[in-house]
GROMACS .gro file of C-alpha atoms in nm:
model
  342
    1MET     CA    1  12.064  10.096  10.917
    2GLN     CA    2  11.796  10.271  11.127
    3ALA     CA    3  11.854  10.591  10.927
    4VAL     CA    4  11.792  10.400  10.603
    5PHE     CA    5  11.473  10.251  10.749
    6LEU     CA    6  11.346  10.591  10.866
    7GLY     CA    7  11.425  10.728  10.521
    8GLY     CA    8  11.198  10.459  10.380
    9VAL     CA    9  10.929  10.555  10.632
   10ALA     CA   10  10.946  10.919  10.522
   11ILE     CA   11  10.930  10.826  10.153
   12ALA     CA   12  10.627  10.600  10.210
   13ILE     CA   13  10.438  10.875  10.394
   14VAL     CA   14  10.514  11.130  10.120
   15ALA     CA   15  10.399  10.868   9.868
   16GLY     CA   16  10.070  10.855  10.058
   17PHE     CA   17  10.041  11.233  10.024
   18PHE     CA   18  10.060  11.212   9.645
   19ASN     CA   19   9.812  10.924   9.639
   20GLY     CA   20   9.574  11.116   9.864
   21ALA     CA   21   9.599  11.432   9.656
   22PHE     CA   22   9.588  11.295   9.302
   23VAL     CA   23   9.211  11.332   9.257
   24LEU     CA   24   9.212  11.705   9.339
   25PRO     CA   25   9.251  11.818   8.975
   26LEU     CA   26   8.935  11.623   8.892
   27ARG     CA   27   8.736  11.897   9.071
   28TYR     CA   28   8.842  12.149   8.807
   29ALA     CA   29   8.769  11.951   8.491
   30LYS     CA   30   8.497  12.138   8.304
   31SER     CA   31   8.245  12.008   8.049
   32TRP     CA   32   8.371  11.650   8.076
   33GLY     CA   33   8.203  11.358   8.244
   34TRP     CA   34   8.391  11.143   8.492
   35GLU     CA   35   8.448  10.883   8.220
   36ASN     CA   36   8.614  11.138   7.987
   37THR     CA   37   8.867  11.246   8.248
   38TRP     CA   38   8.928  10.896   8.380
   39LEU     CA   39   9.003  10.753   8.036
   40VAL     CA   40   9.265  11.021   7.967
   41PHE     CA   41   9.403  10.976   8.319
   42CYS     CA   42   9.441  10.602   8.260
   43CYS     CA   43   9.625  10.657   7.933
   44PHE     CA   44   9.880  10.870   8.116
   45ALA     CA   45   9.893  10.685   8.450
   46LEU     CA   46   9.881  10.324   8.334
   47ILE     CA   47  10.058  10.338   7.998
   48LEU     CA   48  10.265  10.650   7.927
   49LEU     CA   49  10.425  10.722   8.266
   50PRO     CA   50  10.507  10.363   8.373
   51TRP     CA   51  10.677  10.280   8.043
   52THR     CA   52  10.856  10.616   8.038
   53ALA     CA   53  10.995  10.536   8.383
   54ALA     CA   54  11.095  10.188   8.269
   55PHE     CA   55  11.282  10.325   7.968
   56LEU     CA   56  11.452  10.591   8.181
   57PHE     CA   57  11.561  10.370   8.471
   58VAL     CA   58  11.624  10.030   8.307
   59PRO     CA   59  11.908  10.021   8.051
   60HIS     CA   60  11.864   9.819   7.731
   61LEU     CA   61  11.492   9.774   7.801
   62ARG     CA   62  11.404   9.663   7.448
   63SER     CA   63  11.661   9.382   7.458
   64LEU     CA   64  11.547   9.279   7.805
   65LEU     CA   65  11.185   9.249   7.694
   66HIS     CA   66  11.281   9.067   7.374
   67ASP     CA   67  11.502   8.811   7.549
   68ALA     CA   68  11.281   8.746   7.856
   69PRO     CA   69  11.088   8.416   7.848
   70LEU     CA   70  10.709   8.438   7.859
   71THR     CA   71  10.700   8.298   8.213
   72TYR     CA   72  10.863   8.620   8.335
   73PHE     CA   73  10.552   8.813   8.234
   74LEU     CA   74  10.293   8.584   8.391
   75PRO     CA   75  10.279   8.738   8.744
   76GLY     CA   76  10.227   9.087   8.602
   77VAL     CA   77   9.957   8.972   8.360
   78ILE     CA   78   9.761   8.787   8.629
   79ALA     CA   79   9.796   9.063   8.888
   80GLY     CA   80   9.715   9.334   8.635
   81THR     CA   81   9.396   9.159   8.531
   82PHE     CA   82   9.265   9.134   8.887
   83TRP     CA   83   9.380   9.484   8.972
   84GLY     CA   84   9.208   9.633   8.667
   85VAL     CA   85   8.881   9.461   8.753
   86SER     CA   86   8.910   9.588   9.112
   87MET     CA   87   8.925   9.948   8.986
   88VAL     CA   88   8.594   9.901   8.805
   89LEU     CA   89   8.433   9.728   9.104
   90TYR     CA   90   8.549  10.013   9.328
   91GLY     CA   91   8.340  10.263   9.134
   92LEU     CA   92   8.037  10.034   9.131
   93GLY     CA   93   8.064   9.968   9.505
   94LEU     CA   94   8.079  10.338   9.592
   95ASP     CA   95   7.771  10.403   9.381
   96MET     CA   96   7.577  10.137   9.572
   97VAL     CA   97   7.674  10.215   9.933
   98GLY     CA   98   7.782  10.578   9.921
   99ILE     CA   99   8.124  10.740   9.917
  100ALA     CA  100   8.189  10.761  10.293
  101VAL     CA  101   8.096  10.402  10.376
  102GLY     CA  102   8.244  10.259  10.057
  103ASN     CA  103   8.577  10.435  10.094
  104ALA     CA  104   8.604  10.329  10.459
  105VAL     CA  105   8.536   9.962  10.380
  106VAL     CA  106   8.769   9.953  10.079
  107ALA     CA  107   9.048  10.135  10.263
  108SER     CA  108   9.017   9.905  10.567
  109MET     CA  109   9.029   9.586  10.359
  110SER     CA  110   9.310   9.727  10.148
  111ALA     CA  111   9.515   9.814  10.458
  112MET     CA  112   9.477   9.464  10.600
  113ALA     CA  113   9.536   9.277  10.274
  114GLY     CA  114   9.817   9.501  10.150
  115THR     CA  115  10.006   9.481  10.478
  116LEU     CA  116   9.944   9.125  10.599
  117GLY     CA  117   9.941   8.962  10.253
  118PRO     CA  118  10.299   9.051  10.151
  119LEU     CA  119  10.418   8.971  10.504
  120ILE     CA  120  10.274   8.618  10.478
  121VAL     CA  121  10.401   8.568  10.121
  122TYR     CA  122  10.746   8.725  10.137
  123ALA     CA  123  10.845   8.710  10.506
  124PRO     CA  124  10.629   8.444  10.681
  125ASP     CA  125  10.892   8.388  10.950
  126LYS     CA  126  10.842   8.748  11.066
  127LEU     CA  127  10.465   8.720  11.114
  128LEU     CA  128  10.478   8.633  11.487
  129SER     CA  129  10.803   8.812  11.563
  130SER     CA  130  10.805   9.132  11.769
  131THR     CA  131  10.825   9.330  11.444
  132GLY     CA  132  10.532   9.141  11.293
  133LEU     CA  133  10.320   9.186  11.605
  134VAL     CA  134  10.387   9.561  11.612
  135LEU     CA  135  10.286   9.577  11.246
  136ILE     CA  136   9.964   9.383  11.317
  137GLY     CA  137   9.889   9.619  11.606
  138ALA     CA  138   9.943   9.915  11.372
  139ILE     CA  139   9.700   9.761  11.123
  140VAL     CA  140   9.438   9.739  11.397
  141LEU     CA  141   9.490  10.110  11.470
  142ILE     CA  142   9.468  10.199  11.101
  143VAL     CA  143   9.148  10.002  11.048
  144SER     CA  144   8.999  10.144  11.370
  145GLY     CA  145   9.083  10.494  11.253
  146ILE     CA  146   8.933  10.433  10.909
  147TYR     CA  147   8.618  10.283  11.066
  148THR     CA  148   8.581  10.581  11.299
  149TYR     CA  149   8.621  10.844  11.030
  150GLY     CA  150   8.404  10.636  10.793
  151LYS     CA  151   8.116  10.649  11.043
  152ALA     CA  152   8.174  11.021  11.084
  153GLY     CA  153   8.171  11.062  10.706
  154ALA     CA  154   7.840  10.880  10.674
  155ARG     CA  155   7.687  11.105  10.942
  156LYS     CA  156   7.835  11.411  10.774
  157GLU     CA  157   7.663  11.320  10.447
  158LYS     CA  158   7.327  11.304  10.626
  159GLU     CA  159   7.388  11.628  10.816
  160THR     CA  160   7.504  11.832  10.518
  161ALA     CA  161   7.293  11.693  10.234
  162GLY     CA  162   6.994  11.523  10.394
  163GLN     CA  163   6.902  11.158  10.426
  164GLN     CA  164   6.913  11.108  10.047
  165ALA     CA  165   7.292  11.140  10.045
  166ALA     CA  166   7.321  10.819  10.238
  167THR     CA  167   7.099  10.614  10.007
  168PRO     CA  168   7.226  10.402   9.717
  169ARG     CA  169   7.257  10.598   9.394
  170VAL     CA  170   7.224  10.314   9.145
  171GLY     CA  171   7.027   9.992   9.131
  172GLY     CA  172   7.130   9.714   9.364
  173SER     CA  173   7.108   9.640   9.733
  174PHE     CA  174   7.328   9.786  10.003
  175ARG     CA  175   7.438   9.434  10.094
  176ALA     CA  176   7.553   9.366   9.737
  177GLY     CA  177   7.744   9.696   9.730
  178LEU     CA  178   7.905   9.619  10.065
  179THR     CA  179   8.013   9.277   9.934
  180ILE     CA  180   8.169   9.442   9.630
  181CYS     CA  181   8.362   9.684   9.853
  182LEU     CA  182   8.483   9.398  10.075
  183ILE     CA  183   8.617   9.218   9.766
  184THR     CA  184   8.757   9.530   9.604
  185GLY     CA  185   8.989   9.619   9.894
  186PRO     CA  186   9.206   9.304   9.876
  187MET     CA  187   9.187   9.291   9.495
  188GLY     CA  188   9.319   9.646   9.476
  189THR     CA  189   9.644   9.538   9.642
  190VAL     CA  190   9.736   9.261   9.398
  191PHE     CA  191   9.960   9.498   9.202
  192ILE     CA  192  10.208   9.440   9.487
  193TYR     CA  193  10.239   9.076   9.382
  194GLY     CA  194  10.261   9.166   9.015
  195ILE     CA  195  10.578   9.354   9.105
  196GLY     CA  196  10.711   9.149   9.397
  197SER     CA  197  10.657   8.809   9.231
  198SER     CA  198  10.807   8.907   8.895
  199THR     CA  199  11.148   8.794   9.014
  200GLY     CA  200  11.261   8.709   8.662
  201LEU     CA  201  11.204   9.063   8.535
  202VAL     CA  202  11.349   9.211   8.854
  203ARG     CA  203  11.667   9.002   8.822
  204ALA     CA  204  11.693   9.083   8.452
  205SER     CA  205  11.662   9.456   8.530
  206ALA     CA  206  11.935   9.431   8.792
  207ALA     CA  207  12.156   9.237   8.551
  208VAL     CA  208  12.148   9.517   8.293
  209GLY     CA  209  12.249   9.774   8.555
  210ALA     CA  210  11.921   9.921   8.686
  211ASN     CA  211  11.941  10.097   9.022
  212PRO     CA  212  11.811   9.866   9.300
  213MET     CA  213  11.540  10.121   9.381
  214PHE     CA  214  11.399  10.097   9.028
  215VAL     CA  215  11.430   9.728   8.939
  216GLY     CA  216  11.053   9.701   8.980
  217CYS     CA  217  10.977   9.949   8.703
  218VAL     CA  218  10.934   9.687   8.429
  219PRO     CA  219  10.691   9.459   8.620
  220MET     CA  220  10.508   9.769   8.741
  221ALA     CA  221  10.463   9.893   8.384
  222LEU     CA  222  10.346   9.549   8.273
  223THR     CA  223  10.097   9.514   8.559
  224PHE     CA  224   9.944   9.856   8.504
  225SER     CA  225   9.929   9.809   8.126
  226VAL     CA  226   9.720   9.496   8.172
  227GLY     CA  227   9.507   9.675   8.431
  228PHE     CA  228   9.447   9.951   8.177
  229ILE     CA  229   9.233   9.717   7.967
  230ALA     CA  230   8.950   9.681   8.221
  231ASN     CA  231   8.959  10.053   8.302
  232ALA     CA  232   8.947  10.152   7.935
  233LEU     CA  233   8.662   9.912   7.857
  234TYR     CA  234   8.456  10.045   8.148
  235CYS     CA  235   8.520  10.407   8.045
  236LEU     CA  236   8.421  10.330   7.686
  237TYR     CA  237   8.102  10.165   7.814
  238LYS     CA  238   8.017  10.474   8.023
  239LEU     CA  239   8.099  10.706   7.732
  240GLN     CA  240   7.855  10.512   7.517
  241GLN     CA  241   7.591  10.488   7.790
  242ASN     CA  242   7.606  10.858   7.881
  243HIS     CA  243   7.659  10.984   7.523
  244THR     CA  244   7.970  11.174   7.634
  245PHE     CA  245   8.208  11.077   7.353
  246ALA     CA  246   8.134  11.413   7.192
  247ASN     CA  247   8.271  11.597   7.497
  248PHE     CA  248   8.624  11.536   7.371
  249ALA     CA  249   8.557  11.733   7.054
  250THR     CA  250   8.287  11.984   7.141
  251SER     CA  251   8.363  12.105   7.491
  252GLY     CA  252   8.649  12.331   7.384
  253THR     CA  253   8.846  12.236   7.694
  254PHE     CA  254   9.039  11.934   7.565
  255LEU     CA  255   9.388  12.070   7.635
  256ARG     CA  256   9.297  12.209   7.977
  257ASN     CA  257   9.122  11.894   8.093
  258SER     CA  258   9.394  11.672   7.948
  259TRP     CA  259   9.651  11.869   8.145
  260LEU     CA  260   9.445  11.817   8.461
  261ALA     CA  261   9.425  11.444   8.386
  262PHE     CA  262   9.802  11.437   8.336
  263SER     CA  263   9.850  11.615   8.671
  264MET     CA  264   9.638  11.347   8.837
  265ALA     CA  265   9.839  11.074   8.666
  266ALA     CA  266  10.173  11.229   8.763
  267MET     CA  267  10.082  11.248   9.132
  268TRP     CA  268   9.930  10.900   9.137
  269PHE     CA  269  10.222  10.735   8.962
  270LEU     CA  270  10.483  10.927   9.159
  271GLY     CA  271  10.315  10.805   9.478
  272LEU     CA  272  10.338  10.441   9.368
  273LEU     CA  273  10.695  10.485   9.244
  274MET     CA  274  10.792  10.627   9.582
  275TYR     CA  275  10.613  10.341   9.761
  276GLY     CA  276  10.829  10.097   9.563
  277ALA     CA  277  11.144  10.290   9.652
  278ALA     CA  278  11.043  10.296  10.020
  279ALA     CA  279  10.981   9.921  10.019
  280VAL     CA  280  11.334   9.860   9.889
  281LYS     CA  281  11.483  10.071  10.168
  282MET     CA  282  11.294   9.881  10.439
  283GLY     CA  283  11.422   9.534  10.350
  284ARG     CA  284  11.237   9.204  10.316
  285MET     CA  285  10.933   9.333  10.505
  286GLY     CA  286  10.936   9.652  10.300
  287PRO     CA  287  10.625   9.576  10.089
  288SER     CA  288  10.420   9.521  10.407
  289ILE     CA  289  10.560   9.804  10.617
  290GLY     CA  290  10.561  10.042  10.323
  291PHE     CA  291  10.200   9.967  10.233
  292GLY     CA  292  10.079  10.029  10.586
  293LEU     CA  293  10.248  10.369  10.585
  294PHE     CA  294  10.135  10.437  10.228
  295VAL     CA  295   9.768  10.374  10.314
  296SER     CA  296   9.799  10.577  10.635
  297GLY     CA  297   9.949  10.872  10.450
  298THR     CA  298   9.680  10.848  10.183
  299VAL     CA  299   9.399  10.851  10.440
  300LEU     CA  300   9.550  11.140  10.637
  301PHE     CA  301   9.629  11.368  10.347
  302ALA     CA  302   9.312  11.292  10.147
  303ASN     CA  303   9.099  11.381  10.448
  304PHE     CA  304   9.309  11.685  10.536
  305LEU     CA  305   9.275  11.817  10.181
  306GLY     CA  306   8.903  11.742  10.190
  307TRP     CA  307   8.879  11.936  10.516
  308ARG     CA  308   9.063  12.231  10.363
  309ALA     CA  309   8.830  12.219  10.062
  310GLY     CA  310   8.528  12.259  10.290
  311GLU     CA  311   8.392  11.905  10.262
  312TRP     CA  312   8.319  11.891  10.637
  313LYS     CA  313   8.154  12.231  10.655
  314GLY     CA  314   7.814  12.203  10.823
  315ALA     CA  315   7.893  11.881  11.010
  316SER     CA  316   7.799  11.866  11.379
  317PRO     CA  317   8.065  11.899  11.652
  318SER     CA  318   8.025  11.532  11.752
  319THR     CA  319   8.083  11.426  11.390
  320ILE     CA  320   8.392  11.645  11.369
  321ARG     CA  321   8.522  11.492  11.693
  322ASP     CA  322   8.486  11.140  11.553
  323PHE     CA  323   8.660  11.247  11.234
  324VAL     CA  324   8.953  11.385  11.437
  325LYS     CA  325   8.963  11.069  11.655
  326GLY     CA  326   8.994  10.856  11.344
  327MET     CA  327   9.282  11.064  11.212
  328ILE     CA  328   9.461  11.052  11.550
  329LEU     CA  329   9.445  10.669  11.547
  330VAL     CA  330   9.605  10.667  11.202
  331VAL     CA  331   9.881  10.903  11.322
  332ILE     CA  332   9.951  10.677  11.621
  333ALA     CA  333   9.978  10.381  11.381
  334ILE     CA  334  10.235  10.570  11.174
  335PHE     CA  335  10.450  10.635  11.481
  336ALA     CA  336  10.412  10.271  11.591
  337ILE     CA  337  10.545  10.152  11.254
  338ALA     CA  338  10.820  10.414  11.235
  339PHE     CA  339  10.962  10.353  11.581
  340GLY     CA  340  10.835  10.007  11.677
  341VAL     CA  341  10.933   9.810  11.365
  342HIS     CA  342  11.298   9.716  11.312
   0.00000   0.00000   0.00000
């Protein structure tokens, strides 16, 4: 049993690696605005790949969808709507408070909501058990680590790009942007409930012979498809606002940039698919434990890759030390979950 649990731990951490690395190809997209790449990414990540996985892993999918009552789809529709809006708010919040501060706030709130929320909803009796208390302690370490590296990131922006880098980049107050980030973190985790609460679709998938590790594919595809709507509308708005529609036709890099967007989508979706598989391996508390590890892995690998890409070049030694302290706290949290949760 412990071996199965540790297998789930390993899968969740690797899932975090893919989630932390998925934006790397965005650096190499040429002649496209952010909105061009993100729209193509969303088509792949939220529509094509989830439904391809559902068709591959769930037998007789068409019949399942045709025969399922409408109530089976409600959790995914509700969760997908909130999750899609959170993706848009995430971008707005970062523009108003800056990337370092915004990412730290969103990641902290996401870690707390995505770990404690499923624990309260799906395993409330475990909340004050020894396992639950270890998990809560790990959350404190994760949030402390994110806060520490977030402060270091804000200082790094000032040290490497001047005071202007720390000022808001669009209209709106810092307080309003901070409020948006505080809301976005918990909203960004609601996809968990779109999958975990779609018990009708999960049972129907199991009934037609789907592997237990992939019974969540159908509600996942539904949730992300609904979330695609808000993302697509925002991208279309930005394409119109920035007059970048023509980039698709005139840049001469459509195939190259589309391939980069597909690479982003593949890593992002594979990370979430692996998180779901890890949650299954870790039992009733799997969604909570898995998300804590997933967020930790994302933070570690995203910052490691940023370090390797030279993002911290020019930062002062004290800033680097705080960055390393933050990462060490996250590593300690990973070990606490792996060996302190049963």
